[in-house]
Coordinates of C-alpha atoms in Angstrom, one line a residue:
M1 CA 73.4 137.6 71.3
E2 CA 72.9 139.8 74.5
R3 CA 72.0 135.7 76.4
F4 CA 76.1 134.7 74.6
L5 CA 78.0 137.2 76.7
N6 CA 76.3 137.3 79.7
L7 CA 77.3 133.3 79.7
K8 CA 80.5 133.9 78.6
Y9 CA 81.2 136.8 81.5
L10 CA 79.3 134.5 84.2
L11 CA 82.2 131.9 82.8
F12 CA 85.1 133.7 82.9
N13 CA 83.9 135.3 86.7
N14 CA 83.7 131.9 88.1
L15 CA 86.7 130.7 86.6
L16 CA 89.0 134.2 88.2
S17 CA 86.8 133.6 91.4
R18 CA 88.7 129.8 91.1
W19 CA 91.8 131.4 90.4
L20 CA 91.8 134.1 93.3
H21 CA 91.0 131.4 95.9
L22 CA 94.2 129.3 95.1
L23 CA 96.5 132.8 95.7
P24 CA 98.6 132.6 99.1
F25 CA 97.1 134.7 101.7
T26 CA 100.0 138.2 101.4
G27 CA 98.5 140.1 104.4
V28 CA 97.6 143.0 102.4
L29 CA 94.3 143.2 100.8
I30 CA 93.7 142.2 97.5
T31 CA 90.8 144.0 95.6
F32 CA 88.6 141.8 93.7
L33 CA 89.5 141.5 90.1
S34 CA 92.5 143.8 90.6
I35 CA 95.7 142.0 92.0
T36 CA 98.4 144.3 91.6
A37 CA 96.9 147.4 90.8
G38 CA 97.9 150.5 93.1
A39 CA 96.4 151.0 95.9
N40 CA 94.5 153.9 95.4
E41 CA 93.7 153.3 91.5
L42 CA 90.8 152.1 90.5
K43 CA 90.8 150.7 86.8
E44 CA 86.8 150.7 84.9
Q45 CA 87.5 147.7 83.0
E46 CA 87.6 145.5 86.5
Y47 CA 84.3 146.2 87.2
N48 CA 80.7 146.1 85.7
K49 CA 79.9 149.4 84.3
A50 CA 76.4 150.7 85.5
D51 CA 73.8 149.3 82.2
S52 CA 75.7 145.5 82.3
I53 CA 74.3 142.9 84.8
A54 CA 76.5 141.0 87.4
F55 CA 76.3 137.7 88.2
S56 CA 77.3 136.0 91.4
K57 CA 77.0 133.0 93.3
N58 CA 78.6 134.4 96.5
Y59 CA 77.6 137.6 97.4
M60 CA 76.9 141.2 96.0
V61 CA 77.1 144.8 96.3
S62 CA 75.5 147.1 94.3
A63 CA 76.4 151.0 95.6
A64 CA 77.0 153.9 93.7
N65 CA 80.4 154.1 93.3
P66 CA 83.2 152.3 92.2
Y67 CA 85.6 152.6 94.8
A68 CA 82.5 151.7 97.7
V69 CA 81.8 149.0 96.1
R70 CA 85.4 147.7 95.9
A71 CA 85.8 148.0 99.7
G72 CA 82.8 146.1 100.3
L73 CA 83.6 143.5 98.2
E74 CA 87.1 143.6 100.5
I75 CA 84.8 142.9 103.7
L76 CA 83.0 140.2 101.6
K77 CA 86.0 138.2 100.6
Q78 CA 87.2 138.3 104.5
G79 CA 84.2 136.8 105.4
G80 CA 82.5 140.2 106.3
T81 CA 78.7 140.4 106.7
A82 CA 76.1 142.5 105.1
A83 CA 76.6 144.9 108.1
D84 CA 80.2 145.2 108.1
A85 CA 80.3 146.2 104.4
A86 CA 77.7 148.5 104.8
V87 CA 80.4 150.6 107.2
A88 CA 82.8 150.7 104.4
I89 CA 80.7 151.6 102.1
Q90 CA 79.6 154.3 103.2
L91 CA 82.9 155.8 104.6
V92 CA 84.0 155.5 101.4
L93 CA 80.9 157.0 99.8
N94 CA 81.2 160.1 101.9
L95 CA 85.0 160.7 100.8
V96 CA 84.6 160.2 96.8
E97 CA 80.8 160.9 96.1
P98 CA 80.3 164.0 99.5
Q99 CA 77.1 165.5 97.2
S100 CA 75.0 162.6 98.2
S101 CA 75.7 161.0 101.9
G102 CA 78.3 161.1 104.5
I103 CA 78.8 160.9 108.4
G104 CA 77.3 164.4 108.9
G105 CA 73.8 162.8 107.5
G106 CA 71.6 160.5 108.2
A107 CA 70.0 157.0 107.0
F108 CA 67.3 154.2 107.5
L109 CA 68.0 150.7 107.0
L110 CA 66.5 147.2 107.0
Y111 CA 68.7 144.3 107.6
Y112 CA 67.8 141.0 106.7
D113 CA 68.7 138.1 108.7
G114 CA 69.4 135.2 106.1
L115 CA 69.8 132.5 109.6
N116 CA 66.6 133.0 111.8
R117 CA 64.8 134.8 108.3
E118 CA 64.3 138.1 110.8
L119 CA 63.8 141.7 108.9
V120 CA 64.2 144.2 111.5
T121 CA 64.8 147.7 110.2
Y122 CA 66.6 150.8 111.8
D123 CA 65.9 154.5 111.9
G124 CA 68.8 156.8 111.8
R125 CA 66.7 159.7 110.4
E126 CA 68.5 163.0 111.7
T127 CA 66.6 165.5 114.1
A128 CA 65.4 168.9 115.2
P129 CA 68.2 170.7 117.9
E130 CA 66.2 170.5 121.2
K131 CA 66.2 174.5 120.8
T132 CA 64.4 174.4 117.8
T133 CA 61.2 176.2 117.5
Q134 CA 58.5 176.0 114.8
K135 CA 59.5 179.2 113.8
L136 CA 62.6 177.8 112.6
F137 CA 61.7 178.5 108.8
I138 CA 59.6 181.7 109.5
N139 CA 60.8 185.1 108.8
K140 CA 60.6 188.3 110.6
N141 CA 57.0 189.3 109.0
G142 CA 55.5 185.8 110.0
V143 CA 56.0 184.4 106.4
P144 CA 57.7 180.9 105.8
L145 CA 61.1 181.6 103.6
K146 CA 61.9 180.3 100.2
F147 CA 63.2 177.2 100.6
I148 CA 66.2 178.6 98.4
N149 CA 66.8 181.0 101.7
A150 CA 66.4 178.0 104.5
V151 CA 69.1 175.3 102.5
V152 CA 72.7 177.0 102.8
G153 CA 73.7 177.1 106.1
G154 CA 73.4 176.1 109.7
R155 CA 70.1 176.9 110.4
A156 CA 68.9 173.4 107.9
V157 CA 71.6 171.3 110.2
G158 CA 69.9 168.0 111.9
T159 CA 71.7 165.8 114.6
P160 CA 73.3 163.2 112.1
G161 CA 72.2 159.7 112.4
T162 CA 74.3 157.3 110.0
L163 CA 77.7 157.0 112.5
A164 CA 75.3 156.0 115.0
L165 CA 74.0 153.5 112.8
L166 CA 76.6 152.3 111.0
E167 CA 78.1 151.4 115.0
T168 CA 74.6 150.2 116.0
I169 CA 74.2 147.7 113.0
H170 CA 78.0 146.7 113.5
K171 CA 76.9 145.7 117.3
H172 CA 74.0 143.7 116.2
H173 CA 75.4 142.0 112.8
G174 CA 78.9 142.6 112.4
K175 CA 81.9 139.9 112.7
V176 CA 84.9 141.9 111.3
E177 CA 86.7 144.0 113.8
W178 CA 85.3 147.9 113.6
K179 CA 88.8 149.3 113.2
D180 CA 89.2 146.5 110.3
L181 CA 86.1 148.4 108.3
F182 CA 88.1 151.8 107.9
E183 CA 90.9 150.4 106.6
S184 CA 89.7 151.9 102.5
S185 CA 88.8 154.9 103.3
I186 CA 91.8 156.0 105.6
R187 CA 93.6 154.2 102.5
L188 CA 91.9 156.6 100.0
S189 CA 91.9 159.5 102.3
E190 CA 95.5 160.0 102.8
G191 CA 96.9 158.4 99.2
G192 CA 94.0 160.2 97.2
F193 CA 91.1 159.0 94.5
T194 CA 90.6 160.1 91.2
V195 CA 87.6 162.5 91.3
S196 CA 84.7 161.3 89.1
K197 CA 83.1 163.3 86.2
R198 CA 80.0 163.6 88.5
L199 CA 81.4 165.2 91.2
H200 CA 83.3 168.0 88.8
D201 CA 80.2 168.6 87.4
Y202 CA 78.1 169.3 90.7
L203 CA 81.1 171.5 91.7
R204 CA 81.0 173.6 88.6
G205 CA 77.6 174.1 88.4
N206 CA 75.2 175.9 90.8
Y207 CA 75.8 173.9 94.3
G208 CA 79.3 174.2 93.9
N209 CA 78.5 178.4 94.2
Y210 CA 76.6 177.7 97.2
L211 CA 80.3 175.4 98.3
R212 CA 82.4 178.8 97.1
T213 CA 80.3 180.5 99.8
F214 CA 82.1 179.0 103.0
K215 CA 86.1 179.1 103.5
T216 CA 86.3 175.2 104.0
A217 CA 84.5 174.0 101.4
R218 CA 85.7 176.5 99.4
N219 CA 89.7 176.1 99.9
F220 CA 89.3 172.4 99.6
Y221 CA 86.9 172.0 96.9
F222 CA 88.2 174.9 94.6
P223 CA 92.1 175.3 95.1
G224 CA 92.9 178.0 93.3
G225 CA 90.0 179.4 92.7
Q226 CA 88.9 176.5 90.4
P227 CA 86.7 173.3 90.8
I228 CA 88.5 170.4 90.8
K229 CA 88.1 168.5 87.2
N230 CA 87.6 165.1 86.3
G231 CA 90.2 162.5 86.3
D232 CA 92.1 164.6 89.4
L233 CA 93.7 163.0 92.4
L234 CA 91.9 164.2 95.4
K235 CA 93.1 163.6 99.1
N236 CA 91.2 164.3 102.1
L237 CA 93.7 164.5 104.9
S238 CA 91.2 166.2 107.8
F239 CA 88.9 162.9 106.9
A240 CA 91.9 160.2 107.5
K241 CA 92.2 162.2 110.9
T242 CA 88.9 161.6 111.2
L243 CA 88.5 158.5 110.2
K244 CA 90.9 157.2 112.6
L245 CA 89.7 158.7 115.5
L246 CA 86.5 157.0 115.0
S247 CA 88.7 153.9 114.2
K248 CA 90.2 154.1 117.4
E249 CA 87.8 155.6 119.7
G250 CA 84.2 154.3 118.5
V251 CA 81.4 157.2 117.5
K252 CA 81.8 158.0 120.8
V253 CA 84.2 160.9 119.7
F254 CA 81.4 162.0 117.1
Y255 CA 78.4 162.8 119.3
E256 CA 80.7 163.8 122.3
G257 CA 84.3 164.4 121.6
S258 CA 86.3 166.7 119.2
V259 CA 84.3 166.1 116.1
A260 CA 81.6 166.8 118.2
D261 CA 83.0 170.6 119.0
G262 CA 83.5 171.0 115.5
I263 CA 80.4 170.4 114.2
E264 CA 78.8 172.8 116.8
N265 CA 81.3 175.4 116.0
T266 CA 80.5 175.4 112.3
V267 CA 77.1 175.1 112.5
K268 CA 76.1 177.9 115.4
N269 CA 79.2 180.1 113.7
S270 CA 77.9 179.5 109.9
A271 CA 78.5 182.2 107.6
V272 CA 75.0 182.2 106.4
N273 CA 71.6 181.3 108.6
P274 CA 73.6 180.2 112.1
G275 CA 72.3 177.0 113.8
L276 CA 70.7 175.7 116.7
L277 CA 72.3 172.2 117.0
S278 CA 74.9 171.7 120.3
K279 CA 77.1 169.2 121.2
S280 CA 73.7 168.6 123.8
D281 CA 72.1 167.7 120.4
L282 CA 74.6 165.7 119.7
K283 CA 75.2 163.6 122.6
K284 CA 71.0 162.8 123.2
Y285 CA 70.9 161.2 119.3
R286 CA 69.6 157.3 119.6
V287 CA 69.1 155.3 116.6
I288 CA 65.7 153.8 116.7
K289 CA 64.6 150.1 115.6
R290 CA 60.9 150.0 114.2
P291 CA 58.9 147.3 113.1
P292 CA 59.0 146.9 109.2
I293 CA 55.9 148.0 107.3
C294 CA 55.0 145.2 104.9
H295 CA 52.1 144.2 102.6
Y296 CA 51.3 141.8 99.7
Y297 CA 51.1 142.8 96.2
R298 CA 50.7 139.8 93.7
K299 CA 51.5 136.8 96.1
H300 CA 54.7 138.9 97.0
K301 CA 55.5 140.6 100.3
I302 CA 56.8 144.2 100.1
C303 CA 58.9 145.4 102.9
G304 CA 60.5 148.7 104.2
M305 CA 60.3 151.8 105.8
G306 CA 57.7 153.2 108.3
P307 CA 57.4 156.3 109.5
P308 CA 59.1 158.8 109.5
S309 CA 60.0 157.4 106.1
S310 CA 56.3 157.9 104.0
G311 CA 58.4 155.7 101.2
A312 CA 56.4 152.0 102.6
I313 CA 53.3 153.4 103.1
A314 CA 53.0 155.5 99.8
I315 CA 54.4 152.5 97.9
G316 CA 51.9 150.3 99.7
Q317 CA 49.4 152.1 98.5
I318 CA 50.3 152.6 95.0
L319 CA 51.1 148.9 94.8
G320 CA 47.4 147.9 96.8
M321 CA 45.4 150.4 94.0
L322 CA 47.0 148.6 91.2
E323 CA 46.3 145.2 92.7
N324 CA 43.1 146.0 90.6
F325 CA 44.6 146.4 87.4
N326 CA 46.2 143.7 85.2
L327 CA 49.2 145.6 84.4
S328 CA 50.9 142.1 83.8
E329 CA 48.5 141.8 80.4
L330 CA 48.8 145.3 79.9
G331 CA 53.1 144.8 80.1
P332 CA 55.6 148.0 79.7
K333 CA 54.6 149.0 76.7
N334 CA 51.1 150.1 77.2
T335 CA 50.1 153.8 77.9
Y336 CA 47.4 152.3 80.3
S337 CA 49.9 151.1 82.4
W338 CA 51.5 154.4 83.0
H339 CA 48.3 156.2 82.9
Y340 CA 47.4 153.9 86.1
I341 CA 50.8 154.1 87.9
S342 CA 50.8 157.6 87.3
E343 CA 46.8 158.3 88.8
A344 CA 47.5 155.3 92.0
S345 CA 50.5 157.6 92.5
K346 CA 48.4 160.7 92.6
L347 CA 46.4 159.4 95.3
A348 CA 49.3 157.3 97.6
F349 CA 50.9 161.1 97.1
A350 CA 47.9 162.8 98.6
D351 CA 47.8 160.9 102.0
R352 CA 51.2 161.1 102.3
N353 CA 51.3 165.3 102.2
K354 CA 48.6 165.7 104.8
Y355 CA 49.1 161.8 107.8
V356 CA 52.5 161.1 107.3
A357 CA 55.1 162.5 109.4
D358 CA 57.4 161.1 112.8
P359 CA 55.0 158.7 114.8
D360 CA 57.2 159.8 117.8
F361 CA 55.2 163.1 117.5
V362 CA 52.0 162.3 115.2
K363 CA 49.4 159.1 114.9
V364 CA 50.0 158.3 111.7
P365 CA 47.3 155.9 110.6
T366 CA 49.8 153.5 109.0
Q367 CA 47.2 150.5 108.9
E368 CA 44.4 151.9 107.8
L369 CA 46.2 153.7 104.8
L370 CA 47.1 150.2 103.9
N371 CA 43.7 148.5 104.2
S372 CA 42.3 146.8 100.9
H373 CA 39.2 148.1 101.9
Y374 CA 40.4 151.6 101.7
L375 CA 43.0 151.2 99.2
K376 CA 40.2 149.8 96.4
T377 CA 38.1 152.6 97.0
R378 CA 40.7 154.5 96.3
A379 CA 41.1 152.9 93.5
K380 CA 37.5 153.1 91.8
L381 CA 38.6 157.2 91.5
I382 CA 40.7 155.8 89.1
S383 CA 39.3 156.1 85.3
S384 CA 41.0 154.9 81.7
K385 CA 39.0 157.9 80.3
R386 CA 40.1 160.8 82.6
S387 CA 42.9 161.4 85.0
I388 CA 42.9 163.2 87.8
F389 CA 42.4 166.6 88.5
T390 CA 45.0 167.7 90.6
P391 CA 46.2 168.0 93.6
A392 CA 43.9 165.3 94.4
P393 CA 42.5 165.0 97.6
A394 CA 43.7 163.3 100.8
G395 CA 41.2 160.5 101.5
N396 CA 39.7 159.7 105.4
P397 CA 41.0 156.4 106.9
K398 CA 40.5 157.3 109.7
P399 CA 38.2 160.4 110.5
K400 CA 39.5 161.9 113.5
I401 CA 42.7 161.6 112.6
S402 CA 41.6 163.7 109.3
R403 CA 40.0 166.5 111.0
I404 CA 43.0 167.3 113.2
Y405 CA 45.5 167.8 110.0
S406 CA 45.9 170.1 107.1
S407 CA 47.9 169.0 103.8
D408 CA 51.3 170.2 102.6
P409 CA 54.0 168.5 100.4
G410 CA 56.6 170.2 101.5
E411 CA 59.7 170.2 99.1
S412 CA 63.3 168.2 98.7
R413 CA 66.2 167.8 96.7
S414 CA 68.1 164.8 95.0
G415 CA 71.2 164.4 97.1
T416 CA 71.1 160.6 98.5
S417 CA 73.1 157.4 97.7
H418 CA 71.5 153.6 98.3
I419 CA 73.2 150.0 98.7
S420 CA 72.4 147.1 98.2
I421 CA 74.1 144.4 100.0
I422 CA 73.3 140.4 100.0
D423 CA 76.3 138.9 101.7
Q424 CA 77.8 134.9 101.4
Y425 CA 75.7 133.8 104.9
G426 CA 72.4 135.4 103.6
N427 CA 72.1 138.5 105.3
A428 CA 71.3 141.8 103.2
I429 CA 70.8 145.3 103.8
S430 CA 68.9 148.1 101.5
M431 CA 70.3 151.0 103.0
T432 CA 69.5 154.7 101.8
T433 CA 71.7 157.6 102.8
T434 CA 71.8 161.0 102.4
I435 CA 72.4 164.4 103.5
E436 CA 69.6 166.4 102.0
G437 CA 70.3 168.5 98.6
P438 CA 73.7 168.0 96.6
F439 CA 76.7 169.1 99.4
G440 CA 74.0 169.3 102.3
S441 CA 74.1 172.6 103.8
Q442 CA 77.7 173.0 102.0
L443 CA 78.7 173.5 105.5
M444 CA 82.1 171.1 105.8
T445 CA 83.8 170.2 109.1
N446 CA 86.6 167.8 110.3
G447 CA 86.9 166.9 106.5
F448 CA 83.0 165.6 105.8
L449 CA 80.1 168.2 104.7
L450 CA 76.7 168.7 107.6
N451 CA 73.4 167.9 105.8
N452 CA 70.9 170.2 105.4
E453 CA 67.8 168.1 106.3
L454 CA 65.3 170.1 108.5
T455 CA 64.5 171.6 105.3
D456 CA 62.5 168.0 105.1
F457 CA 60.4 169.8 107.7
S458 CA 56.7 171.8 106.6
F459 CA 57.6 175.2 106.7
A460 CA 54.4 176.2 107.9
P461 CA 53.5 174.7 111.3
S462 CA 49.6 175.0 110.4
R463 CA 47.4 175.8 107.0
D464 CA 43.7 177.3 107.3
G465 CA 43.0 176.4 111.0
R466 CA 44.9 172.8 111.2
L467 CA 48.2 171.6 112.6
I468 CA 51.0 170.2 109.6
A469 CA 51.7 166.9 111.0
N470 CA 55.3 167.1 109.5
R471 CA 55.6 170.5 111.0
V472 CA 59.1 171.7 112.9
E473 CA 59.1 170.7 116.3
P474 CA 62.1 169.9 118.9
L475 CA 63.7 166.8 118.6
K476 CA 61.7 166.1 115.7
R477 CA 62.8 163.7 113.0
P478 CA 61.6 165.0 109.5
R479 CA 59.0 163.0 106.9
S480 CA 61.3 161.2 104.3
S481 CA 60.7 159.8 101.0
M482 CA 63.7 157.6 101.1
S483 CA 62.4 154.0 100.5
P484 CA 64.9 151.1 100.7
T485 CA 63.1 147.7 100.1
M486 CA 63.2 144.4 99.9
V487 CA 60.5 141.8 97.9
F488 CA 59.8 138.4 99.6
D489 CA 58.3 135.8 97.4
N490 CA 55.4 133.3 98.3
D491 CA 57.6 130.8 100.9
D492 CA 58.9 133.9 102.2
N493 CA 62.5 134.0 100.5
L494 CA 64.0 136.8 99.9
K495 CA 63.9 137.8 96.4
L496 CA 64.8 141.7 96.0
V497 CA 66.8 144.7 97.4
I498 CA 65.6 147.9 96.2
G499 CA 66.2 151.6 96.9
S500 CA 67.0 154.7 95.3
P501 CA 67.9 158.4 95.5
G502 CA 65.9 160.7 93.8
G503 CA 63.8 163.3 97.0
A504 CA 60.0 162.7 96.4
R505 CA 60.4 160.9 92.9
I506 CA 62.3 158.1 95.2
I507 CA 58.6 156.6 95.3
G508 CA 58.3 156.3 92.0
Y509 CA 61.5 154.9 91.1
V510 CA 61.3 151.9 93.6
V511 CA 57.8 151.7 93.0
K512 CA 58.2 151.5 88.4
T513 CA 61.3 148.8 89.3
L514 CA 58.9 146.7 91.5
I515 CA 56.5 146.3 89.1
A516 CA 58.9 145.8 86.2
V517 CA 60.5 142.5 88.2
I518 CA 57.0 141.6 89.5
D519 CA 54.7 142.1 87.0
W520 CA 56.6 142.4 83.6
N521 CA 59.0 139.8 84.7
L522 CA 62.1 142.1 83.5
D523 CA 65.4 141.2 85.0
I524 CA 67.1 144.0 87.3
Q525 CA 68.7 145.6 84.9
S526 CA 66.5 145.9 82.5
A527 CA 64.0 147.0 85.4
I528 CA 66.0 149.6 86.5
N529 CA 66.7 150.6 83.2
L530 CA 63.2 151.2 82.1
G531 CA 62.7 154.7 81.2
H532 CA 60.3 156.6 83.9
V533 CA 57.0 158.4 84.3
V534 CA 56.6 159.9 88.1
N535 CA 53.7 161.7 89.5
R536 CA 53.6 163.3 92.9
N537 CA 50.4 164.3 92.6
G538 CA 51.4 167.5 90.8
N539 CA 52.3 166.5 86.8
T540 CA 53.4 163.7 85.4
E541 CA 57.0 163.7 84.7
I542 CA 58.5 161.8 81.9
E543 CA 62.0 160.8 81.7
F544 CA 63.6 162.8 78.6
S545 CA 65.7 160.6 76.1
T546 CA 63.8 157.5 76.9
D547 CA 61.3 155.3 75.1
A548 CA 58.9 156.5 78.2
M549 CA 58.5 159.8 76.1
K550 CA 56.5 158.1 73.2
F551 CA 53.6 158.0 76.3
A552 CA 53.7 161.5 77.0
N553 CA 51.0 162.5 73.3
R554 CA 48.6 160.0 74.8
L555 CA 48.8 160.7 78.7
E556 CA 48.2 164.6 77.6
S557 CA 45.1 163.5 76.0
L558 CA 44.0 161.6 79.0
G559 CA 44.0 165.1 80.6
H560 CA 47.9 164.5 82.3
K561 CA 49.3 167.6 82.8
I562 CA 53.0 166.3 81.2
K563 CA 56.2 168.0 82.1
I564 CA 59.5 166.1 80.2
R565 CA 62.8 166.1 81.9
K566 CA 65.7 164.5 83.1
L567 CA 65.0 162.4 86.2
N568 CA 67.9 161.4 88.0
S569 CA 67.3 158.2 90.0
G570 CA 70.0 156.1 91.4
L571 CA 68.0 152.5 91.8
H572 CA 70.8 149.9 92.9
G573 CA 69.5 146.4 93.6
I574 CA 70.0 142.5 93.2
L575 CA 67.6 140.0 92.6
V576 CA 67.4 136.4 93.6
T577 CA 66.8 133.9 91.2
N578 CA 66.7 130.5 92.4
D579 CA 70.8 129.9 93.2
T580 CA 71.7 132.6 91.6
I581 CA 72.5 136.5 92.5
T582 CA 71.8 139.4 89.9
G583 CA 72.9 143.1 90.4
G584 CA 71.8 146.2 88.8
A585 CA 72.8 149.8 89.2
D586 CA 71.8 152.8 87.6
P587 CA 73.5 154.1 84.1
R588 CA 71.8 157.4 84.9
R589 CA 74.9 157.7 87.5
E590 CA 78.1 155.7 88.8
G591 CA 77.5 153.1 90.3
V592 CA 78.2 149.3 90.0
A593 CA 77.0 146.1 91.1
Q594 CA 79.4 143.4 91.1
G595 CA 79.8 140.0 93.3
N596 CA 81.4 136.4 93.8

């Protein structure tokens, strides 16, 4: 029955797509699958709901909100590239999903050039202000602050990199004029968009209480003292003004002009934890083009973002250790599959917590950590009879570096978003974008929220007489777990574009999905839907109210410390099979996948 419905949908989609192409050009942007709807009206039935696989022959977008997906499709339909679509999508996400990402934050991006078959990665991670010291998160008694006391206000705001990243990819990979990429976000900012249940739920929870601390955010999100509600029409005229400036003057106005003035004043005059970010820091910000980190797993090349992201290294280590176990034969319903995945994850996180940080400040032993002999040695620590006691110790891939550093896991919160795109030219983007915790620092300026990304640094500079690699330093980029990923087959053809929000759990979410596709041959939506079992070198966390709960007792008997909880991933993926593109979106959030 399900197969019949999928085929029925595909046939309808193809017929409707052909019919749309016969329409004369009117000079008005027509949304895909919506011809006469109002400019800002979004009907749910126009898009595949999360948990419904999408099919396409030409291009595909999977992102965290239907408004953002529509904006991306408008650009792709005009002949734009994945880079063009990413700009439009991110700008709309800033408006409709402000708790997760925006121009006040940072991002990592993989860009695959389909014509030249070349993969490049861009580091748009935030940086610590130049006047930062290693005592940024140390109180007057010389003790590291509690996380909750550091996360709100100006102290934790790093120099935003997302806009600079968007400008960079547009310059190198875009086709549509810069100003045209702002049309959807300006239209929605001025005309209003329908507030989602997810945004409303965040506002009426604890994070909403933090937002109320600051006048600008309080006045905008709590008109009359109450949070905006699911279904309300919300306009953001301040953001519209900022968008118009950016569309006409470029990002220079953000990093050097009037918007930069607003950012500096907001951070330095914060009612809570005034910060150090200055206009000078903004002016000095640069996107860094870094080499991708690639490794092989079951004859597939898995590529991701290198440090300061820990994602590609940790994923590579986990999969490298799992090469020694026959997960394909075990399958997704066998407890031992999840046992081995959890054990490999413990060991990878032990190494991550000790060695991975900004490579411009720290010598990260990337090649040694991904060395097949080293990973085979680490895999020998995994037993079928008993779980490794946690925290598992870090390995010793390079003794000289091992003696210098002490481990520190740090803390992070799940306030991130992921965008996957394939365009009609065969180009692709995997972009994970964030302002850190929900609503970032809670500080709002010029219609957008600022990040609290500096809390991704380790608060203490050293432990037990050894330095911590991820300690705070001026102009340094904090370690991240964001894991934008692309997979290529044995002939180097693009097969999968994937990523997720979720703090440090991102790594586990992405690993599960890769294994589900590669080892268990699941379609992209089924792979995303699969219940989570995550271990970050501590408790084995099992997703509440999913089939994964049936593994709890058996894993506990093997020595796992089990914690059952909601695991709110936001996986957005695109799978290429023969001449068909299929997209999936995480039903745990409000995103959708759609194409043409």
